[in-house]
Structure formats: C-alpha cells, structure tokens
Tab-separated table of C-alpha atoms and ligand atoms in Angstrom:
chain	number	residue	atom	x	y	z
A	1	UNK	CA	0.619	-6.648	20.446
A	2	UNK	CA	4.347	-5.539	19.944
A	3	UNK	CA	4.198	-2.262	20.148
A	4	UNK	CA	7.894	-1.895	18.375
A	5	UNK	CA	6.636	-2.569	15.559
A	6	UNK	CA	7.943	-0.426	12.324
A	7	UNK	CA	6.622	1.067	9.273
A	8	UNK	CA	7.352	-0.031	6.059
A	9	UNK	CA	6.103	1.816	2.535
A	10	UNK	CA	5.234	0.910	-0.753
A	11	UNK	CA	5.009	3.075	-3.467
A	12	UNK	CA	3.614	1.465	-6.907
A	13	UNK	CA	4.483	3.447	-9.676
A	14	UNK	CA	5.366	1.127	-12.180
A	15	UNK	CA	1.896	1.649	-14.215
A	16	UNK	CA	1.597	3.016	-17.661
A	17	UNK	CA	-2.084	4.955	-17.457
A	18	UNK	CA	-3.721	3.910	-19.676
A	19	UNK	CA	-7.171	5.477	-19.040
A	20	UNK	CA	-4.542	8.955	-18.289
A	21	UNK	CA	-3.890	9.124	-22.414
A	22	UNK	CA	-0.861	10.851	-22.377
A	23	UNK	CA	3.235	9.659	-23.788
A	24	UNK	CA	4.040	10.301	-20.116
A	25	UNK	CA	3.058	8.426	-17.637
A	26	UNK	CA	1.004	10.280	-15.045
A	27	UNK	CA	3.248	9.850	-12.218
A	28	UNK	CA	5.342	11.603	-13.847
A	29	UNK	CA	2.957	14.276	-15.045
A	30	UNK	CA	3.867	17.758	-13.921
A	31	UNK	CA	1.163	19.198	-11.307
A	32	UNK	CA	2.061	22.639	-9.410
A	33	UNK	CA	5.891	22.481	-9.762
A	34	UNK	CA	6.870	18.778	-9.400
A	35	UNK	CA	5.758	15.234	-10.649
A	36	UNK	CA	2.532	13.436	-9.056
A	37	UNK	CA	4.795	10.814	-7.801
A	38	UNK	CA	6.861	13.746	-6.346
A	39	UNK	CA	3.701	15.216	-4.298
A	40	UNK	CA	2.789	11.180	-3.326
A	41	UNK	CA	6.119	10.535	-1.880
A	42	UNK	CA	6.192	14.257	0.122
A	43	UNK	CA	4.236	13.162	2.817
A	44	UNK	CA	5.476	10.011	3.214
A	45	UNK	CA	8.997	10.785	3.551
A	46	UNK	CA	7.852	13.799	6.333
A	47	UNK	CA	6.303	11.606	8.331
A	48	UNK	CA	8.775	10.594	11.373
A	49	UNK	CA	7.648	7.168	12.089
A	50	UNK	CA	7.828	5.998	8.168
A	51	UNK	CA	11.587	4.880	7.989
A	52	UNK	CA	11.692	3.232	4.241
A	53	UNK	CA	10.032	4.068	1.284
A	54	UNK	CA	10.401	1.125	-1.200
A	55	UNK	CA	9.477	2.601	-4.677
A	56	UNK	CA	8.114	0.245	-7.436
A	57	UNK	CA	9.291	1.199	-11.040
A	58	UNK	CA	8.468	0.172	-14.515
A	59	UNK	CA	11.580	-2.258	-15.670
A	60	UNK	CA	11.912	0.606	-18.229
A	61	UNK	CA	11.432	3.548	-16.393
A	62	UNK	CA	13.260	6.596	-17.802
A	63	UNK	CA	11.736	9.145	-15.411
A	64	UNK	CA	12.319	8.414	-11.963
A	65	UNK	CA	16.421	8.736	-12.528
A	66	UNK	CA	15.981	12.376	-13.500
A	67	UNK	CA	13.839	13.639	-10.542
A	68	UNK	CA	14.831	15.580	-7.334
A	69	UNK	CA	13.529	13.078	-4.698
A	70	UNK	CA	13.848	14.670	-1.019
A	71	UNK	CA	14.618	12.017	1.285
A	72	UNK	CA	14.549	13.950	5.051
A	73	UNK	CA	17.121	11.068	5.950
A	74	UNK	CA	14.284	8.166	4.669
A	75	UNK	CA	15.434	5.004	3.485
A	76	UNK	CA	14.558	4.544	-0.199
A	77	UNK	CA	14.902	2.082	-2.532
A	78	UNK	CA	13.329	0.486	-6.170
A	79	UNK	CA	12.004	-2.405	-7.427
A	80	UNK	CA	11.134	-3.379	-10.569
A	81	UNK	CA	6.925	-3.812	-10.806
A	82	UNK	CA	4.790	-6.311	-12.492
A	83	UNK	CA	1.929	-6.705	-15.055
A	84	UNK	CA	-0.503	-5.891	-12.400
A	85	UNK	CA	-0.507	-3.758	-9.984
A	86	UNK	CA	-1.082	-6.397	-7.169
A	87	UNK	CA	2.570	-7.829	-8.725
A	88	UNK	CA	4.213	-4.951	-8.218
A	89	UNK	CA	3.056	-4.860	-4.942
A	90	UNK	CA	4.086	-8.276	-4.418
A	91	UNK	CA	8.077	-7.944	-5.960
A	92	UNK	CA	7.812	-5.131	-3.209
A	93	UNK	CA	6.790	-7.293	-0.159
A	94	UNK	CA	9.508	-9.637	-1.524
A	95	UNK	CA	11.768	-7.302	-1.187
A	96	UNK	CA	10.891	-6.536	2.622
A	97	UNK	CA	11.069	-10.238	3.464
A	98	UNK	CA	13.903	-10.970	5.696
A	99	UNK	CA	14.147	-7.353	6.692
A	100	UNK	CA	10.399	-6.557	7.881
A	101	UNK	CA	8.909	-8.880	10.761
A	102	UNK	CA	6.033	-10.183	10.776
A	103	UNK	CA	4.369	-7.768	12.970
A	104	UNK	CA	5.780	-4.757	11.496
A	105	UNK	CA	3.425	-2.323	9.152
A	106	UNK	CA	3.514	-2.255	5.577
A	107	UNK	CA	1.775	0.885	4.318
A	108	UNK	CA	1.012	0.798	0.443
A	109	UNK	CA	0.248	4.009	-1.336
A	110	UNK	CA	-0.554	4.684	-4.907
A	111	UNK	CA	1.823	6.820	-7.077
A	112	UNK	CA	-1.292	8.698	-8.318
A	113	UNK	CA	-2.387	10.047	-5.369
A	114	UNK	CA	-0.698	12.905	-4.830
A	115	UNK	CA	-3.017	15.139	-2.024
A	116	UNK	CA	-2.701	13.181	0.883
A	117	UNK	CA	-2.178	14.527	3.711
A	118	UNK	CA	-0.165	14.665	7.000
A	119	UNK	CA	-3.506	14.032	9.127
A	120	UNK	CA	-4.613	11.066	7.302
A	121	UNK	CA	-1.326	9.109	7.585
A	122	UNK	CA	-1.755	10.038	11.646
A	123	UNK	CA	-5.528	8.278	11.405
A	124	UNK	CA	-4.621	5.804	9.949
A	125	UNK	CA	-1.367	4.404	12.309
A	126	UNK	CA	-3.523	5.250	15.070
A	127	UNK	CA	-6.072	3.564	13.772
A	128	UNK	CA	-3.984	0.535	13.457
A	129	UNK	CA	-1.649	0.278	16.637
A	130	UNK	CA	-3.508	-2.557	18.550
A	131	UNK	CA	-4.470	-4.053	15.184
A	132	UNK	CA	-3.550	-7.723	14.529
A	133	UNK	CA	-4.450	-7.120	10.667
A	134	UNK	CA	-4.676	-3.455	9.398
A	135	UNK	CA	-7.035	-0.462	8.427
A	136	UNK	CA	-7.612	1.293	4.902
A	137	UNK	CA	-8.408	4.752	4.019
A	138	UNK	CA	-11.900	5.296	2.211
A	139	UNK	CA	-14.594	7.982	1.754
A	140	UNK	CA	-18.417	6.956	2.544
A	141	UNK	CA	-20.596	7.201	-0.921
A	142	UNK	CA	-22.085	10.855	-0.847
A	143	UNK	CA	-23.738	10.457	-4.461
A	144	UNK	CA	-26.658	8.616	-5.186
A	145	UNK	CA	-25.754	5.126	-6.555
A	146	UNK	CA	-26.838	3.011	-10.124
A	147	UNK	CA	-26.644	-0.111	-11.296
A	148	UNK	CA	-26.164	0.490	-15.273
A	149	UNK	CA	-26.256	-1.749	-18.482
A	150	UNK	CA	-25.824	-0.414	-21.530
A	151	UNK	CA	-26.058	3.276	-20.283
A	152	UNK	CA	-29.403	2.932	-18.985
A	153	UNK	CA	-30.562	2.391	-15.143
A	154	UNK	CA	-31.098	-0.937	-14.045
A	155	UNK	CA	-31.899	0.167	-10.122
A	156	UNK	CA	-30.350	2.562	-7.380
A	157	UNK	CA	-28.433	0.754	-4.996
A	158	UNK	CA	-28.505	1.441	-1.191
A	159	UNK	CA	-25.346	3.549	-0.295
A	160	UNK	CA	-25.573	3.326	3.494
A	161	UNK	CA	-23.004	0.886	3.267
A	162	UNK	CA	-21.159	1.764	0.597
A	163	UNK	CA	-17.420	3.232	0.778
A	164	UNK	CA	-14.789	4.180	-1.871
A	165	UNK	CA	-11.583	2.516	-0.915
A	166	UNK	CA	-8.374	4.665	-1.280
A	167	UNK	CA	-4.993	4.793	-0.271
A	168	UNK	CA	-2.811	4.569	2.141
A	169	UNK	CA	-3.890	0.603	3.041
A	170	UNK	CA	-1.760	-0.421	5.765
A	171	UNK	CA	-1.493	-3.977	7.090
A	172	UNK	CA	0.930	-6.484	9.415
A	173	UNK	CA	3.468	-7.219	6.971
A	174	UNK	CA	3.220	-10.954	7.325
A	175	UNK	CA	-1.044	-10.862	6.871
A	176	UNK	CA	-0.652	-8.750	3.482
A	177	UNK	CA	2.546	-10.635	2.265
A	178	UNK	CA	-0.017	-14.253	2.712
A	179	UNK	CA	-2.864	-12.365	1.377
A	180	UNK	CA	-0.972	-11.086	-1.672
A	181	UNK	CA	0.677	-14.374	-2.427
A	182	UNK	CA	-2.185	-16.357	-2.095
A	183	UNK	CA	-4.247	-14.624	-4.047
A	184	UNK	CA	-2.393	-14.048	-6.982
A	185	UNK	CA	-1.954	-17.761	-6.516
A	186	UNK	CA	-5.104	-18.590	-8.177
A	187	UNK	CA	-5.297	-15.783	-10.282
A	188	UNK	CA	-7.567	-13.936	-7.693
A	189	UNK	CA	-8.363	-10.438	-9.284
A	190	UNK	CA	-6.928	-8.211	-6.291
A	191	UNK	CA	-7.824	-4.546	-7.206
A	192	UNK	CA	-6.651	-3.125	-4.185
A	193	UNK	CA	-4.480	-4.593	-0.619
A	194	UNK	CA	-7.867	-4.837	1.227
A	195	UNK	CA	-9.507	-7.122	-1.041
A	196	UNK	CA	-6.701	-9.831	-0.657
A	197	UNK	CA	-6.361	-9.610	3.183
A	198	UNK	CA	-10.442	-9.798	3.023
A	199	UNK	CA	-10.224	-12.984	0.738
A	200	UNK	CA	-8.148	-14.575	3.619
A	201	UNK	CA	-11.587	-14.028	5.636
A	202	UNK	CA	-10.145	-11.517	7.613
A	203	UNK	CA	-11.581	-8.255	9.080
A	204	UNK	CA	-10.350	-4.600	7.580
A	205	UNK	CA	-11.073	-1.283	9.553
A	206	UNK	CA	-11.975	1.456	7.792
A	207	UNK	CA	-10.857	4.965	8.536
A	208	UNK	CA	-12.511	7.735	6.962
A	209	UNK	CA	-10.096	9.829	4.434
A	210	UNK	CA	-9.624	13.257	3.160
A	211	UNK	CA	-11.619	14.417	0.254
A	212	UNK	CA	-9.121	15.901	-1.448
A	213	UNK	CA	-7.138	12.132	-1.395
A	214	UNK	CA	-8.406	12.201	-5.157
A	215	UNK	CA	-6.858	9.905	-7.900
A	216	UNK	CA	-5.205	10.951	-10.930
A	217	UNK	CA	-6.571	9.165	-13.918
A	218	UNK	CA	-8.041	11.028	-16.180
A	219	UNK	CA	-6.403	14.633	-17.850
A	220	UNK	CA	-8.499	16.802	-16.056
A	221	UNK	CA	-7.961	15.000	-11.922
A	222	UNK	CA	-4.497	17.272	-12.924
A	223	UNK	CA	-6.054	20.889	-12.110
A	224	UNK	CA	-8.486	19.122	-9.490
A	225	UNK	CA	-5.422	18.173	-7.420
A	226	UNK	CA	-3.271	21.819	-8.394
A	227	UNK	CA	-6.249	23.065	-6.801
A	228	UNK	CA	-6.724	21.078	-3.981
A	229	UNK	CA	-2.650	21.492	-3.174
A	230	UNK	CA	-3.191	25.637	-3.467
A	231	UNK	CA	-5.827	24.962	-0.705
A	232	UNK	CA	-3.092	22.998	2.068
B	301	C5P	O1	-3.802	2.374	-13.010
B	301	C5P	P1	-4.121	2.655	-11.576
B	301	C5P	O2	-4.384	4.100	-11.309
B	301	C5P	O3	-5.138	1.758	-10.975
B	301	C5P	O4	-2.751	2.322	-10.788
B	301	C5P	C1	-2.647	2.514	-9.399
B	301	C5P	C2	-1.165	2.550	-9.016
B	301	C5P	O5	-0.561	1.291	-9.281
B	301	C5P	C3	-0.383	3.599	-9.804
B	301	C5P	O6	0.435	4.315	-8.907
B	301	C5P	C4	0.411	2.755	-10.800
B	301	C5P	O7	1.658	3.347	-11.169
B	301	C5P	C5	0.633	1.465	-10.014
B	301	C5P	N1	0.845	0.273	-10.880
B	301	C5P	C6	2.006	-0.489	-10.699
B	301	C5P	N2	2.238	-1.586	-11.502
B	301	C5P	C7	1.360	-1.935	-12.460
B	301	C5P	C8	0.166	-1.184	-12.635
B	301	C5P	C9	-0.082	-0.085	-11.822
B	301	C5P	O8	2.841	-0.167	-9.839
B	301	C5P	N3	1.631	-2.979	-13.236
C-alpha cells in the first residue's frame, strides 16, 4: 500500500438541527467559550498529519464568516452542502477530485461533535495505514437494547454485536467518493460514510471511540459536552 498517502478532511456543517430547536444552528451554538463547530475543527487542525480541512456550509450561512477559526498553518476551505447530509458530503469529495489520489485518506467528521479527541484521531490513522478501504469510530452498546412499537416492548435485542457508529469515518478517497456517488445514485438512504462503502460490499474496521465523542442534538448534549471539555 502507498504509504505517502495524505489526509484529507471533511467537515459537514451545512445542517439546520432540526431535532436541536433553537434560531441558531447548533454548530454554531456557544459551548465553553467558542462555537461547537469551533471545538470540532480544534483537533483537527492540531493534528500534524491532517493538511486540509474542507468545511461544508449552508448556501446561506451567516455564521461561519464571523468566527475566529485557528488554522495552525492548515489548509481550509468551504463548500456549499446539500439537502442531505450524504450531499454535502458528496459536493465535498467533488471538491477533492483532481487534487486527492485515489489512495489518499478522506477523514469525515461531523460539525456536532465537538469532544473528540487527540487520541482517537491517532487510533484511528493507525488503524487505517495498511487499509485498502478504511475504519470508523464507534462505541460497543453498553445499555440493554428494545425493539419498540408504539412505546411498548416488542423484544430485547442481543447487543453483543451491536455498536454505535460515530465520527471521525475515514476511508481511501477513491472507495468513499464510488460509494457516495453510487449510492445516492439510486436514492440509497446513506446515514453515515460507512453505510455507503458497506453497500459497495466492502469490509469497514471498527475502532473503538471515546465516550465523551458525544453528539450534539438535543438542548441539553450542550452542558454534557461543557462538561466533558472541563474534564480534558
Ligand atoms: O443532523 P445531524 O446531527 O445528523 O447532522 C450531522 C452533521 O451533518 C452535522 O454536522 C450537520 O451540520 C451536517 N449536515 C450537513 N448537510 C446537511 C445536513 C446535515 O452538512 N444537509
């Protein structure tokens, strides 16, 4: 495998949140002294073997303009997103063509996740050198699981192989750019990179993630994550 391979980023953030019910968007909620996008993009742009950070943005984004964005000498640039996540994701990889290989990384990493940490980037690239495809952060299922219907328990379902996929998902850039495409092709519902690249029949490693890599989506995730961020 070629082991000069490079490290791309993509950042969606061009989602309005709905399930977040605020006027602002939440990546651009305030969360112990800067913007959840702000704390995603931190680690990211400290890392020294990411060298561009391509940012997707809402076509009408007001937000990102106004924010103090330190770079450490980074690449960045912006997009404009989609009407789905996956498309923003996609305008993104567009974007890259021409200027990633084939072979090079692509790691995607939501807006709204604004805990990760330092370690789990490291896992996860190591995880992924020799890798022809690519490797996902997730947490195995610690609670007990149920199937529900109308608020009532249908059954408990076996957790042992159960994970929560999160982010960073990292992939060759040509294998998630074919995956992507395709899928959205025939209107495959693609709820995270993983599910595309495993819709191509491939195989996805799994690397075990922090905790603390929560999600913001709902009001209160916001003094979850201050918390967690007091703790690093
Ligand atoms: O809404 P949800 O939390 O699933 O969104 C995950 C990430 O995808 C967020 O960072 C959001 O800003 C981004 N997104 C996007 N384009 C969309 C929808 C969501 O970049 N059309």
């Amino acid at each position: 495998m070629n082991t000069a391979a490079r490290y791309w980023v993509i950042v969606p953030a061009a989602g309005s949140g709905t399930r977040f019910a605020s006027e602002i968007p939440k990546q651009y909620t305030s969360l112990a002294g800067a913007t959840v996008l702000q704390h995603a993009l931190r680690p990211l742009f400290l890392h020294p073997k990411l060298h561009t950070v391509v940012i997707v943005l809402a076509p009408n984004d007001s937000y990102f303009a106004g924010l103090k964005i330190a770079r450490h000498g980074t690449q960045l640039d912006c997009v404009d997103g989609g009407n789905s996540r996956a498309e923003s994701v996609l305008n993104a990889l567009k974007f890259l063509q021409g200027k990633a290989k084939q072979n090079d990384f692509v790691l995607v990493h939501d807006a709204a996740r604004p805990c990760l940490r330092a370690a789990e980037i490291d896992d996860l690239l190591a995880a992924c050198e020799d890798e022809a495809v690519g490797a996902i952060l997730a947490l195995p299922m610690n609670d007990t699981v149920k199937r529900v219907t109308d608020h009532k328990i249908v059954e408990t379902v076996d957790r042992t192989m159960l994970w929560r996929a999160v982010t960073p998902q990292m992939f060759r850039f040509g294998v998630l750019f074919d995956a992507v495409t395709e899928a959205l092709k025939v209107n495959y519902e693609i709820t995270d990179e993983a599910s595309a690249v495993e819709r191509a029949g491939l195989s996805v490693n799994i690397v075990e993630a922090d905790a603390s890599n929560i999600k913001i989506t709902r009001q209160q995730d916001v003094s979850i994550a201050e918390s967690l961020l007091s703790l690093e």
